[in-house]
PDB file of C-alpha atoms in Angstrom:
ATOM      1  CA  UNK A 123    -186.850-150.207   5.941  1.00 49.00           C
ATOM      2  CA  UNK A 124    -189.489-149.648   3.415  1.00 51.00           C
ATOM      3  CA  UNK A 125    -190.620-146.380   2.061  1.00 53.00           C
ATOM      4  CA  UNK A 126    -192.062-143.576   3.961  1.00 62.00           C
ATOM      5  CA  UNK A 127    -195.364-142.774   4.007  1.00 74.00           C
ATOM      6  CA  UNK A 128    -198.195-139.960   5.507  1.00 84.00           C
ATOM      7  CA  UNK A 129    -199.940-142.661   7.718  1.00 90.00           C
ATOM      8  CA  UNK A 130    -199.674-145.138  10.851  1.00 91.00           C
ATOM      9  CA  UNK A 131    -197.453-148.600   9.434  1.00 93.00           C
ATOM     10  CA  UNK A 132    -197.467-151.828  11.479  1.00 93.00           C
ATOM     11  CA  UNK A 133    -194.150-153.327  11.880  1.00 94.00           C
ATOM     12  CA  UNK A 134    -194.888-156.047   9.126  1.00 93.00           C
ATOM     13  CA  UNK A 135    -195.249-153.308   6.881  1.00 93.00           C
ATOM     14  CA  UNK A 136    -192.185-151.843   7.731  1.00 93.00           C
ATOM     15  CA  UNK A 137    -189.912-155.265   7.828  1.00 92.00           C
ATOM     16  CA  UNK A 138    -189.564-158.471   6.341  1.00 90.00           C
ATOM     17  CA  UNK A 139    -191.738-159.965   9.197  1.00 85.00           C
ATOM     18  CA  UNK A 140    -190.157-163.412   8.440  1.00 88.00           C
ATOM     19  CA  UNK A 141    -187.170-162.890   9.396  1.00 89.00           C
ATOM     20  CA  UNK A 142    -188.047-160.970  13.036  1.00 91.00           C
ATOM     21  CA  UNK A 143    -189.858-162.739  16.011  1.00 91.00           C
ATOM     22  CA  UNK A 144    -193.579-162.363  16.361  1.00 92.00           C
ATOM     23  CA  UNK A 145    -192.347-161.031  20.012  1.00 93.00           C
ATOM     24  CA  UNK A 146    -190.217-158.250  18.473  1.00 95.00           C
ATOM     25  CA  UNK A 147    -193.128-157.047  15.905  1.00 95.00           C
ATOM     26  CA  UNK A 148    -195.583-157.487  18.690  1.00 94.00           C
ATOM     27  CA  UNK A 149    -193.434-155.011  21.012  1.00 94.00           C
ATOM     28  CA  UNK A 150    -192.788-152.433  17.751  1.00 95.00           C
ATOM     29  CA  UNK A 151    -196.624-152.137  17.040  1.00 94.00           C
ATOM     30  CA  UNK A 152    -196.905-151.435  20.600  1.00 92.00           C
ATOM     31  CA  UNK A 153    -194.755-148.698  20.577  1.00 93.00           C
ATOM     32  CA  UNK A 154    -195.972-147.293  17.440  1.00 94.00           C
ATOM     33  CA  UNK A 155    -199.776-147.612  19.378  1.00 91.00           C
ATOM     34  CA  UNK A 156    -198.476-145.563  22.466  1.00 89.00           C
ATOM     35  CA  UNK A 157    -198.161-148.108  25.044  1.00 88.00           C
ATOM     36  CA  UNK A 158    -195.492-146.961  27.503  1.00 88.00           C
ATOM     37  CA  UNK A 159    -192.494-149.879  27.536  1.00 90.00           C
ATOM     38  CA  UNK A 160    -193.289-151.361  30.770  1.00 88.00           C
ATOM     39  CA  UNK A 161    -196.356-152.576  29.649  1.00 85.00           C
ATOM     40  CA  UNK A 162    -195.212-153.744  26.041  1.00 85.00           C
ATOM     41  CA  UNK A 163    -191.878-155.705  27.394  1.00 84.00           C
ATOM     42  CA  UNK A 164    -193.934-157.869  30.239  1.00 82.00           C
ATOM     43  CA  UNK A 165    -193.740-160.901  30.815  1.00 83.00           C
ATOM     44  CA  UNK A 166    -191.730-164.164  29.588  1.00 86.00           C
ATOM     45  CA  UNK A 167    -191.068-162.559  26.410  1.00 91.00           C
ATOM     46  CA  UNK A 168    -190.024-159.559  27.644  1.00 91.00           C
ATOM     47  CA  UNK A 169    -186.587-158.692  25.960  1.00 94.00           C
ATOM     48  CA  UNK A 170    -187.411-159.440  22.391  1.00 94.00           C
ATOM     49  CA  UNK A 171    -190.995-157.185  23.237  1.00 94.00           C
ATOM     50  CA  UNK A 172    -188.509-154.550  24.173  1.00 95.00           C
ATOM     51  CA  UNK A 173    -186.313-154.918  21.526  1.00 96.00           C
ATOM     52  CA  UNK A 174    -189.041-154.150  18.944  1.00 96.00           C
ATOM     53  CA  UNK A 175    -190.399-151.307  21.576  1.00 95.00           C
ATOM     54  CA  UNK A 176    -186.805-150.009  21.293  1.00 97.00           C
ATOM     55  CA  UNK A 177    -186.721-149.823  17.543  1.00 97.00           C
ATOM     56  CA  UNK A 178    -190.062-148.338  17.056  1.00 96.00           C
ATOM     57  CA  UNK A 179    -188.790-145.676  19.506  1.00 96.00           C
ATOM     58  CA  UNK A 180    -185.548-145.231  17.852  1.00 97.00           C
ATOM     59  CA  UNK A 181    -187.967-144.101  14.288  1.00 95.00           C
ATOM     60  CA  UNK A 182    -190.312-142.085  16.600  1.00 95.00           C
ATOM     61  CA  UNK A 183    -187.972-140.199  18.099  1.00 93.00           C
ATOM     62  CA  UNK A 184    -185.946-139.506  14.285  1.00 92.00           C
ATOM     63  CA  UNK A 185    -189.213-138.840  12.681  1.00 92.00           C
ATOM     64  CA  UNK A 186    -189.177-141.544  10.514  1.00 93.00           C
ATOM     65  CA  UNK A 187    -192.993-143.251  11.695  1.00 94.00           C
ATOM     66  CA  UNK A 188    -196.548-142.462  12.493  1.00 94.00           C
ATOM     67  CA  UNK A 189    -197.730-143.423  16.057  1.00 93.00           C
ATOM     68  CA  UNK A 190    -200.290-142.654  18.230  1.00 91.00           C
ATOM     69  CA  UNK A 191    -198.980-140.020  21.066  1.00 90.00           C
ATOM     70  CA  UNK A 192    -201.459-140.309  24.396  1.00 84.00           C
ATOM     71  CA  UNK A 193    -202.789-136.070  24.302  1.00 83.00           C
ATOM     72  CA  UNK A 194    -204.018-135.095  27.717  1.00 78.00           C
ATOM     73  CA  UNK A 195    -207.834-135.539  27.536  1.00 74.00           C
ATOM     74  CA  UNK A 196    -210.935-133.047  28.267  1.00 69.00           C
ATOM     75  CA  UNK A 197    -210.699-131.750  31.587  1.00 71.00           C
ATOM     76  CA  UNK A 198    -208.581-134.021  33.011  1.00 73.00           C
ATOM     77  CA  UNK A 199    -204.641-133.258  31.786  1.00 71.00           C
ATOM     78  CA  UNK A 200    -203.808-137.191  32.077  1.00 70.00           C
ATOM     79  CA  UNK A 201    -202.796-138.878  28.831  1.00 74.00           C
ATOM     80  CA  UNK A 202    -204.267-142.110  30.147  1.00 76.00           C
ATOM     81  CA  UNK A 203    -203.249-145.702  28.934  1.00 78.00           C
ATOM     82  CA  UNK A 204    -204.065-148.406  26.456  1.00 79.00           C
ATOM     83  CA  UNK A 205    -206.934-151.154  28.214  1.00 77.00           C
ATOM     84  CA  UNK A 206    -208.936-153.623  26.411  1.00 74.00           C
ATOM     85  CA  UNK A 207    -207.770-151.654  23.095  1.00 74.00           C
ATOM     86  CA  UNK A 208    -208.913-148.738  23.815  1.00 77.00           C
ATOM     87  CA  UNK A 209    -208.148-145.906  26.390  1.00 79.00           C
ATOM     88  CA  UNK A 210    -208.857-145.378  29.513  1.00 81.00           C
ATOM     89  CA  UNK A 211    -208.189-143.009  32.828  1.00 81.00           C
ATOM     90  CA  UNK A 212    -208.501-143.881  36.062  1.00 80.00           C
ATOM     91  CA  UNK A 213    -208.172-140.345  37.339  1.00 80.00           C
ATOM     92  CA  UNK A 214    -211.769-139.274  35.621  1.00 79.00           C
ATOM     93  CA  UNK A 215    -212.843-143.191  34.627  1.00 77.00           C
ATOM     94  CA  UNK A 216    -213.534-142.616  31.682  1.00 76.00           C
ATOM     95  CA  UNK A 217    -212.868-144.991  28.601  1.00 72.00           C
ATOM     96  CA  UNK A 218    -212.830-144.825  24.652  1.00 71.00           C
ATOM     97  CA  UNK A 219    -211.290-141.135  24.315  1.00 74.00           C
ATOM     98  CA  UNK A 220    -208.514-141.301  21.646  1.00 78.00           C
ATOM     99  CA  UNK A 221    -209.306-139.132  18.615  1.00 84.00           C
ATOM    100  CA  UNK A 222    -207.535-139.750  15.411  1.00 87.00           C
ATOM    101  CA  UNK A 223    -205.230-136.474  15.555  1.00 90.00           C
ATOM    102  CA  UNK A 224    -203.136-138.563  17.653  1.00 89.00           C
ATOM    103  CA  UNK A 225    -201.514-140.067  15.000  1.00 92.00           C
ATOM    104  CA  UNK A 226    -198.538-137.898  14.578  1.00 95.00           C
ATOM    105  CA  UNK A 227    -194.970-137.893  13.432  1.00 94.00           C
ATOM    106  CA  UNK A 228    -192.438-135.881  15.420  1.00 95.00           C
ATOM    107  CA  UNK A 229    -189.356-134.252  13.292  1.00 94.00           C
ATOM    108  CA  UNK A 230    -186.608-131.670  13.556  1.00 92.00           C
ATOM    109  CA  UNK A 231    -187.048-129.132  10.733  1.00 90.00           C
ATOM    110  CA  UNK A 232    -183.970-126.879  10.935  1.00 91.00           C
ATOM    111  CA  UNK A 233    -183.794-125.872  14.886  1.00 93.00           C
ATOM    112  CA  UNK A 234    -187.196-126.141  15.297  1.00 96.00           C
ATOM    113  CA  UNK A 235    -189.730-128.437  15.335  1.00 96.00           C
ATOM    114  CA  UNK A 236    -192.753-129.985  13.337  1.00 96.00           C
ATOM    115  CA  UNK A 237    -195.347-132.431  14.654  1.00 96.00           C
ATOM    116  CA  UNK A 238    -197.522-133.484  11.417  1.00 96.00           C
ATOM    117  CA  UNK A 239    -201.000-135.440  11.605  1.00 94.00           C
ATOM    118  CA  UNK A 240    -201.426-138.719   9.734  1.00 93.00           C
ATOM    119  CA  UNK A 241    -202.406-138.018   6.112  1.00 93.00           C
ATOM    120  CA  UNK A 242    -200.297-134.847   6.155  1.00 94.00           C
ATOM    121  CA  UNK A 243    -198.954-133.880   2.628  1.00 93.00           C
ATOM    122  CA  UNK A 244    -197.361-129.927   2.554  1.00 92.00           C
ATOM    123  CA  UNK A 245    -197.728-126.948   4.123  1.00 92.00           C
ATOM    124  CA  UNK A 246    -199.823-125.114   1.943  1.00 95.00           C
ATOM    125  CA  UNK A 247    -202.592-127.899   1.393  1.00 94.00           C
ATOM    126  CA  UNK A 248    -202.558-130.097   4.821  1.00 94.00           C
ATOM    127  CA  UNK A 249    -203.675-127.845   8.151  1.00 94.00           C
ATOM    128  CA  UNK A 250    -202.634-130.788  10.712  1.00 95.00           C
ATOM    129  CA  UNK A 251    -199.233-129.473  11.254  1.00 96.00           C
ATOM    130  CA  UNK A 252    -197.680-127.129  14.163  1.00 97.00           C
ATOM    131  CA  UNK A 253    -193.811-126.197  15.119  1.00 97.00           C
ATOM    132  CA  UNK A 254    -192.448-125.394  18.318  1.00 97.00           C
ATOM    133  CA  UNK A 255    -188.993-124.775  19.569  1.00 97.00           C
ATOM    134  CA  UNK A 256    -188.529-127.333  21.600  1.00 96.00           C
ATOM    135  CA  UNK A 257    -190.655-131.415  20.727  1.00 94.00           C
ATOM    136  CA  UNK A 258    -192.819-130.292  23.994  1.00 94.00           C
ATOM    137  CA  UNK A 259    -193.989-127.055  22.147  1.00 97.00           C
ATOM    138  CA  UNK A 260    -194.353-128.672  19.203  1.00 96.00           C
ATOM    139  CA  UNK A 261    -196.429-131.604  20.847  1.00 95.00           C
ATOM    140  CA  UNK A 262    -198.262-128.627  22.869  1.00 94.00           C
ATOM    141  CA  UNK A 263    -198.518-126.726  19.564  1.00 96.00           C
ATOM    142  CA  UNK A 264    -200.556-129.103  17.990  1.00 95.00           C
ATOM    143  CA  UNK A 265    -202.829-130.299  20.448  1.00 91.00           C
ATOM    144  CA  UNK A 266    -203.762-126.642  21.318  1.00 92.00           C
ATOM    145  CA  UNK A 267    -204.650-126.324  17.196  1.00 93.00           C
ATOM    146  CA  UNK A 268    -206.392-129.438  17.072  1.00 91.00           C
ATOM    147  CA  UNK A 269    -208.430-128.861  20.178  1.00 84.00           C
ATOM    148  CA  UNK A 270    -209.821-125.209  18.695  1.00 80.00           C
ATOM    149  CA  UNK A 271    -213.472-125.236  17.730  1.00 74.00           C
ATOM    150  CA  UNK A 272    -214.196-125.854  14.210  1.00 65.00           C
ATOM    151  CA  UNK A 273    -215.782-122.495  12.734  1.00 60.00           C
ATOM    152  CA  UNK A 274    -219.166-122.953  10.681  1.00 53.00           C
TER     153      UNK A 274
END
């Protein structure tokens, strides 16, 4: 794997993509682009999609990537799902809500833990960060800050 970074990688920039199946890279970016694994590993191609789904979960879930994590939108508490490349609800039919905070990594930082924004660089210049004790509270955390008001 190639060096770490503050922001969102593809999985060509992460791997040699010549030696991995368009399939697998296909299912990884859709993984690191929140799209639940039923969706991602459809079809005839199914088990190398999931394979690269798998693998992009595996570095979600250690903190190693970026990825875009569905928040609960507005008023309606459902995370929704990718359509048509964007986002969309069918519980308040709405379309096009995904806001560039959620592009997050998720990482144990002693027993706690961090969620940081894309572009994040340290605690005492970035403000995109929250901690929680469980991943929920962290998740929670950091949706709550960056739903607050901006002040003028």
């Amino acid at each position: 794997m190639k060096q770490q970074t503050n922001r969102i990688r593809m999985a060509n920039e992460i791997f040699d993509a010549s030696m991995l199946s368009g399939n697998f890279l296909g299912g990884f970016n859709s993984r690191v682009h929140g799209v639940e694994r039923h969706a991602a590993a459809d079809g005839p191609s199914r088990f190398e999609r999931g394979q690269g789904w798998d693998k992009a979960d595996e570095l979600v879930r250690t903190g190693q990537i970026y990825f875009i994590h569905p928040f609960p939108h507005g008023h309606c508490k459902q995370s929704g799902f990718v359509y048509g490349g964007t986002w969309a609800c069918n519980t308040c039919r709405t379309d096009g809500f995904q806001k560039p905070w959620w592009a997050i990594r998720v990482m144990k930082d002693g027993s706690a833990w961090c969620v940081t924004g894309e572009g994040f660089e340290d605690l005492q210049s970035s403000a995109n960060y929250a901690f929680g004790d469980t991943r929920e509270e962290a998740l929670s955390a950091y949706a709550e800050l960056m739903n607050q008001p901006v002040a003028a």
